[in-house]
Coordinates of C-alpha atoms and ligand atoms in Angstrom, one line a residue:
M1000 CA 112.2 263.8 -22.1
Q1001 CA 109.1 263.7 -24.3
E1002 CA 108.8 259.9 -24.8
L1003 CA 109.8 257.0 -22.8
K1004 CA 109.8 253.4 -24.2
I1005 CA 110.1 250.7 -21.5
T1006 CA 109.5 247.0 -21.1
R1007 CA 105.9 246.2 -20.3
P1008 CA 105.5 246.5 -16.5
D1009 CA 103.7 244.3 -13.9
D1010 CA 101.8 245.2 -10.7
W1011 CA 103.1 243.3 -7.7
H1012 CA 100.2 244.3 -5.4
L1013 CA 96.7 244.7 -6.7
H1014 CA 93.1 244.4 -5.4
L1015 CA 90.7 243.2 -8.1
R1016 CA 87.6 242.4 -6.0
D1017 CA 85.0 240.0 -7.5
G1018 CA 81.8 239.9 -9.6
A1019 CA 80.7 243.2 -11.2
A1020 CA 83.4 245.2 -9.5
L1021 CA 86.1 242.9 -10.9
K1022 CA 84.6 243.4 -14.4
A1023 CA 84.6 247.1 -13.9
V1024 CA 88.3 247.5 -12.9
L1025 CA 90.1 244.6 -14.6
P1026 CA 90.3 246.3 -18.1
H1027 CA 92.3 249.1 -16.6
T1028 CA 95.0 246.8 -15.1
V1029 CA 95.1 244.7 -18.3
R1030 CA 95.9 247.8 -20.3
Q1031 CA 98.6 248.9 -17.9
F1032 CA 100.2 245.7 -16.8
A1033 CA 101.1 242.2 -18.2
R1034 CA 100.8 240.5 -14.8
A1035 CA 99.7 241.3 -11.3
I1036 CA 99.9 239.8 -7.8
I1037 CA 96.2 239.5 -6.8
M1038 CA 95.4 240.2 -3.2
P1039 CA 93.2 237.5 -1.5
N1040 CA 91.1 239.8 0.8
L1041 CA 87.8 238.8 -0.7
K1042 CA 84.8 238.1 1.6
P1043 CA 85.3 235.3 2.5
P1044 CA 89.0 235.4 1.7
V1045 CA 91.0 233.2 -0.7
R1046 CA 92.3 230.6 1.8
S1047 CA 92.9 227.4 -0.1
L1048 CA 94.1 226.2 -3.5
A1049 CA 90.4 225.5 -4.4
D1050 CA 89.5 229.2 -3.6
A1051 CA 92.5 230.5 -5.6
T1052 CA 91.6 228.2 -8.6
A1053 CA 88.0 229.4 -8.7
Y1054 CA 89.0 233.1 -8.2
R1055 CA 91.6 232.8 -10.9
A1056 CA 89.0 231.4 -13.3
R1057 CA 86.7 234.3 -12.6
I1058 CA 89.5 236.8 -13.3
M1059 CA 90.4 235.0 -16.5
A1060 CA 86.8 235.1 -17.6
A1061 CA 86.7 238.9 -17.0
I1062 CA 89.7 239.7 -19.2
P1063 CA 88.5 241.7 -22.2
A1064 CA 88.5 239.7 -25.5
G1065 CA 91.8 239.6 -27.3
R1066 CA 93.8 240.8 -24.3
Q1067 CA 96.5 238.9 -22.4
F1068 CA 96.9 239.1 -18.7
E1069 CA 98.3 236.7 -16.1
P1070 CA 96.9 236.9 -12.6
L1071 CA 99.4 235.7 -10.1
M1072 CA 97.4 234.3 -7.1
T1073 CA 98.0 234.5 -3.4
L1074 CA 96.6 232.8 -0.3
Y1075 CA 95.3 234.6 2.7
L1076 CA 97.0 233.4 5.8
T1077 CA 94.7 232.7 8.8
D1078 CA 95.1 231.2 12.2
N1079 CA 93.9 227.9 10.7
T1080 CA 96.1 227.7 7.6
K1081 CA 97.9 224.3 7.5
P1082 CA 101.4 223.6 6.0
E1083 CA 99.5 221.2 3.5
D1084 CA 97.5 224.2 2.2
I1085 CA 100.7 226.0 1.4
I1086 CA 102.4 223.0 -0.2
A1087 CA 99.4 222.3 -2.4
A1088 CA 99.0 225.9 -3.5
N1089 CA 102.7 226.2 -4.3
A1090 CA 102.5 223.0 -6.4
S1091 CA 99.8 224.5 -8.6
G1092 CA 102.3 226.8 -10.2
F1093 CA 99.9 229.8 -10.2
V1094 CA 99.8 230.6 -6.5
K1095 CA 102.9 232.7 -6.1
A1096 CA 102.8 233.9 -2.5
V1097 CA 101.0 234.0 0.9
K1098 CA 99.6 237.2 2.3
Y1099 CA 99.7 238.1 6.0
Y1100 CA 97.1 240.5 7.3
P1101 CA 97.1 241.2 11.0
A1102 CA 93.5 240.7 12.1
G1103 CA 91.6 244.0 12.1
A1104 CA 94.4 246.0 10.2
T1105 CA 92.4 246.9 7.1
T1106 CA 89.6 246.0 4.6
N1107 CA 88.4 242.4 5.0
S1108 CA 91.2 241.6 7.5
E1109 CA 88.9 240.1 10.1
F1110 CA 90.0 236.6 9.1
G1111 CA 93.6 237.6 9.5
V1112 CA 96.3 236.3 11.9
T1113 CA 95.7 237.1 15.5
D1114 CA 99.3 236.4 16.6
I1115 CA 102.1 236.2 14.0
R1116 CA 104.2 234.1 16.4
K1117 CA 101.6 231.3 16.1
C1118 CA 102.4 230.8 12.3
D1119 CA 105.9 229.5 12.7
R1120 CA 105.0 226.1 11.2
I1121 CA 103.7 227.8 8.1
F1122 CA 106.8 230.1 7.8
E1123 CA 109.0 227.1 8.2
T1124 CA 107.2 225.4 5.3
M1125 CA 107.4 228.5 3.2
Q1126 CA 111.1 229.0 3.9
H1127 CA 111.6 225.3 2.9
I1128 CA 109.7 225.5 -0.4
D1129 CA 111.0 229.1 -1.0
M1130 CA 107.5 230.7 -1.3
P1131 CA 107.4 234.4 -0.6
L1132 CA 105.5 235.9 2.4
L1133 CA 103.8 239.2 1.7
L1134 CA 103.3 241.4 4.7
H1135 CA 100.8 244.0 5.6
G1136 CA 103.3 245.4 8.0
E1137 CA 101.3 247.2 10.6
V1138 CA 100.4 246.5 14.2
T1139 CA 96.8 246.9 15.1
S1140 CA 96.9 247.7 18.7
N1141 CA 94.9 250.8 19.7
D1142 CA 97.7 251.9 22.0
I1143 CA 99.9 252.5 19.0
D1144 CA 99.5 255.8 17.1
V1145 CA 98.2 255.1 13.6
F1146 CA 101.2 256.9 12.0
D1147 CA 103.6 254.6 14.0
R1148 CA 102.1 251.3 13.2
E1149 CA 104.5 250.3 10.4
K1150 CA 107.6 251.2 12.4
V1151 CA 106.4 249.4 15.5
F1152 CA 105.5 246.3 13.4
I1153 CA 109.1 246.2 12.1
E1154 CA 110.5 246.5 15.6
Q1155 CA 108.1 244.1 17.4
Y1156 CA 107.4 241.5 14.8
L1157 CA 109.5 241.7 11.6
I1158 CA 113.0 241.8 13.1
P1159 CA 112.2 238.7 15.3
L1160 CA 110.6 237.0 12.3
K1161 CA 113.7 237.5 10.1
Q1162 CA 115.8 236.2 12.9
R1163 CA 113.7 233.0 13.2
F1164 CA 113.5 232.6 9.4
P1165 CA 116.5 234.3 7.8
K1166 CA 116.0 232.6 4.4
L1167 CA 112.2 233.2 4.2
R1168 CA 111.7 235.6 1.2
V1169 CA 109.5 238.5 2.4
V1170 CA 107.9 241.4 0.7
L1171 CA 107.1 244.3 3.0
E1172 CA 104.1 245.6 1.1
H1173 CA 103.3 249.3 0.4
I1174 CA 106.0 250.8 2.5
T1175 CA 105.4 254.3 3.8
T1176 CA 108.3 255.2 6.1
A1177 CA 112.0 255.9 6.2
D1178 CA 112.2 253.2 8.9
A1179 CA 110.9 250.6 6.4
V1180 CA 113.3 251.7 3.8
Q1181 CA 116.2 251.3 6.2
F1182 CA 115.1 247.9 7.4
V1183 CA 114.7 246.6 3.8
L1184 CA 118.2 247.9 2.9
D1185 CA 119.8 246.3 5.9
A1186 CA 118.1 242.8 5.9
N1187 CA 118.6 239.9 3.6
N1188 CA 115.9 238.1 1.5
I1189 CA 113.5 241.0 1.7
A1190 CA 112.0 243.4 -0.8
A1191 CA 109.3 246.1 -0.7
T1192 CA 106.5 247.3 -3.0
I1193 CA 105.8 251.0 -3.3
T1194 CA 102.5 252.6 -4.3
P1195 CA 102.0 255.8 -6.4
Q1196 CA 100.1 257.6 -3.7
H1197 CA 103.0 257.1 -1.2
L1198 CA 105.5 258.4 -3.7
L1199 CA 103.4 261.5 -4.6
F1200 CA 101.7 262.6 -1.4
S1201 CA 102.4 263.3 2.2
R1202 CA 99.7 263.2 4.9
N1203 CA 99.0 266.9 4.4
I1204 CA 96.8 266.0 1.4
L1205 CA 94.4 264.2 3.7
F1206 CA 93.3 267.5 5.2
K1207 CA 93.8 269.9 2.4
G1208 CA 90.9 272.3 2.6
G1209 CA 88.8 269.7 4.4
I1210 CA 88.8 266.0 4.8
Q1211 CA 89.9 264.2 1.6
P1212 CA 88.6 260.6 1.7
H1213 CA 90.0 259.5 -1.7
F1214 CA 93.5 259.9 -0.3
Y1215 CA 92.8 257.6 2.6
C1216 CA 94.5 254.3 2.4
L1217 CA 96.3 251.9 4.7
P1218 CA 99.0 252.2 5.7
I1219 CA 98.1 255.9 5.9
L1220 CA 100.1 258.5 4.2
K1221 CA 103.0 259.8 6.3
R1222 CA 105.1 262.9 6.9
E1223 CA 106.9 264.5 3.9
Q1224 CA 110.3 263.3 5.2
H1225 CA 109.0 259.7 4.9
R1226 CA 107.7 260.4 1.4
Q1227 CA 111.1 261.6 0.4
A1228 CA 112.8 258.5 1.8
I1229 CA 110.6 256.1 -0.2
L1230 CA 110.9 258.2 -3.3
Q1231 CA 114.6 258.1 -2.9
A1232 CA 114.4 254.3 -2.5
A1233 CA 112.1 253.7 -5.5
T1234 CA 114.4 255.8 -7.7
S1235 CA 117.7 254.5 -6.4
G1236 CA 117.9 251.5 -8.8
N1237 CA 118.1 249.1 -5.8
P1238 CA 116.4 245.9 -6.9
K1239 CA 114.8 245.5 -3.4
F1240 CA 112.2 248.1 -4.3
F1241 CA 109.6 247.5 -7.0
L1242 CA 106.2 248.6 -8.2
G1243 CA 103.0 247.6 -6.4
T1244 CA 100.0 249.9 -6.9
D1245 CA 97.8 248.6 -4.1
S1246 CA 95.0 249.9 -6.3
A1247 CA 92.0 249.2 -4.1
P1248 CA 88.6 250.1 -5.5
H1249 CA 85.7 251.1 -3.3
G1250 CA 82.6 252.8 -4.6
R1251 CA 82.1 256.5 -4.0
N1252 CA 79.4 255.9 -1.4
R1253 CA 81.8 253.7 0.6
K1254 CA 84.5 256.3 0.5
E1255 CA 82.4 259.5 1.1
N1256 CA 80.8 258.1 4.2
S1257 CA 80.8 258.8 7.9
C1258 CA 83.1 255.8 8.2
G1259 CA 85.0 255.7 4.9
C1260 CA 86.9 252.7 3.6
A1261 CA 90.6 252.7 3.1
G1262 CA 91.9 252.4 -0.5
C1263 CA 93.1 254.6 -3.4
Y1264 CA 92.2 253.7 -7.0
S1265 CA 95.1 254.0 -9.4
A1266 CA 94.8 251.1 -11.8
L1267 CA 93.5 253.5 -14.5
H1268 CA 96.7 255.6 -14.7
A1269 CA 99.3 253.9 -12.5
M1270 CA 102.2 254.2 -14.9
E1271 CA 101.4 257.8 -15.6
L1272 CA 101.4 258.5 -11.8
Y1273 CA 104.7 256.6 -11.3
A1274 CA 106.2 258.6 -14.3
E1275 CA 105.3 261.9 -12.6
A1276 CA 106.9 260.8 -9.3
F1277 CA 110.1 259.6 -11.0
E1278 CA 110.3 262.7 -13.2
S1279 CA 110.0 264.9 -10.1
V1280 CA 113.4 263.8 -9.0
N1281 CA 114.9 263.5 -12.6
A1282 CA 114.9 259.7 -12.3
L1283 CA 112.9 258.6 -15.3
D1284 CA 115.9 256.5 -16.4
K1285 CA 115.2 254.3 -13.2
L1286 CA 111.5 253.8 -13.9
E1287 CA 111.9 250.7 -16.2
A1288 CA 113.8 248.6 -13.7
F1289 CA 111.5 249.6 -10.8
A1290 CA 108.3 248.8 -12.9
S1291 CA 109.5 245.9 -15.1
F1292 CA 112.6 244.2 -13.8
H1293 CA 113.0 244.1 -10.0
G1294 CA 109.6 242.5 -9.4
P1295 CA 109.9 239.5 -11.8
D1296 CA 113.6 239.1 -10.6
F1297 CA 112.4 238.8 -7.0
Y1298 CA 109.6 236.4 -7.9
Q1299 CA 111.9 234.4 -10.1
L1300 CA 109.7 234.9 -13.1
P1301 CA 110.8 235.9 -16.6
R1302 CA 110.8 239.6 -17.5
N1303 CA 108.2 240.7 -20.0
T1304 CA 109.4 241.3 -23.6
E1305 CA 106.8 243.6 -25.0
Q1306 CA 107.1 247.4 -24.7
I1307 CA 104.9 250.3 -23.6
T1308 CA 105.4 254.0 -24.5
L1309 CA 104.9 256.9 -22.1
T1310 CA 104.4 260.2 -23.8
K1311 CA 104.7 263.7 -22.3
T1312 CA 101.3 265.1 -22.8
S1313 CA 98.5 266.6 -20.7
W1314 CA 95.1 264.9 -20.1
C1315 CA 92.5 265.1 -17.4
I1316 CA 91.9 262.2 -15.0
P1317 CA 88.1 261.5 -15.0
N1318 CA 86.0 262.6 -12.1
E1319 CA 84.4 259.2 -11.9
L1320 CA 84.6 255.7 -13.5
P1321 CA 81.7 253.2 -13.8
F1322 CA 81.5 250.9 -10.8
P1323 CA 78.6 248.8 -9.4
D1324 CA 76.2 250.8 -7.1
S1325 CA 78.0 254.1 -7.2
G1326 CA 80.9 255.5 -9.2
L1327 CA 84.6 254.9 -8.6
V1328 CA 86.8 258.0 -8.0
P1329 CA 90.3 257.5 -9.3
L1330 CA 93.3 259.0 -7.5
R1331 CA 93.7 262.7 -8.3
A1332 CA 90.3 262.7 -10.0
G1333 CA 89.6 265.8 -12.1
E1334 CA 93.2 266.8 -12.2
E1335 CA 95.6 267.2 -15.1
I1336 CA 98.3 264.5 -15.5
T1337 CA 101.3 265.1 -17.8
W1338 CA 102.2 261.6 -19.0
Q1339 CA 100.1 259.2 -21.1
M1340 CA 100.7 255.5 -21.5
V1341 CA 100.2 253.7 -24.8
Y1342 CA 100.5 249.9 -25.2
K1343 CA 100.0 248.2 -28.5
R1344 CA 100.3 244.5 -28.7
Q1345 CA 103.2 243.4 -30.8
Ligands
LIG1223 O1 94.1 251.0 1.7 C1 94.0 249.8 1.6 N1 93.0 249.2 1.0 N2 94.8 249.1 2.3 C2 94.7 247.8 2.5 O2 95.5 247.2 3.1 C3 93.5 247.1 1.9 C4 93.0 247.8 0.7 C5 91.6 247.3 0.3 O3 91.5 246.1 0.2 O4 90.7 248.1 0.2
LIG1224 ZN1 96.7 246.1 -0.5

């Protein structure tokens, strides 16, 4: 296939940051996607409707002139979130979900929840008003091997949570394991986002010829058998699986550091990366539904009507992109990629 025309996609899991970083990265997402679910892990996090309203205004102000983009906001769940906060945010119409980070699991998660079982009043409210809960599904305990943290989260917390709140709509974000795929397939009212890096790479890439900090994200890349399981899920046509890049910009100096940050930057070339992954298993015919239909259907939003074109052609991913303080290294920097996305406003 040389050319693929599909409905304009959305990104159902995105980190945009704030200030100068936001201005540096937002044009990439706006070119690739019509809408995105915006992660609330700022410092301090987006915890209230007032925070979300102000952050949304800053995002809108950073959209390049003449472009259209809809940020779908989320609230960051803390030990102190009240049911009233959730109800007010939901009533706004532009806050679409609540994000759960276990305290200490990842970037800016120190305000996160210390014990998920303490949030039952919140989950009850969310189930009642039918607001989705987005999970960073990893345990944080030091006793648990970093490669097992998703599987153990499902066993220890997610299965009981779904038993307590069977109708609560849940997105298990950035899934990385065959265990997560199986759980999502078996349970009701649950979906999962899948990133390009988890479709394209196993954990071997982290140590290829030396330590490779630009492939370090959380949840960490897993064994090849897990990559194959999520690739199979993404390309299966099952509406429970949809696109979420988890594009997470950190400057080069924060990544190439004695204690490097977690996050891969893919907003520049997300659709091209997904196209390569789908093509690798002859499943390009399944890309449109994964990228453009399953997400809005889950979130109960209309599908986009415009189209994008992906063309089979070779170009080189830049070594570095402009970013405050130090450059931003995109995923697979300096390598050839064999698809190119074009979007012209209709
Ligand atoms: O790799 C990651 N980066 N995983 C996360 O959960 C957070 C994200 C970030 O904000 O940098
Ligand atoms: Zn994320």
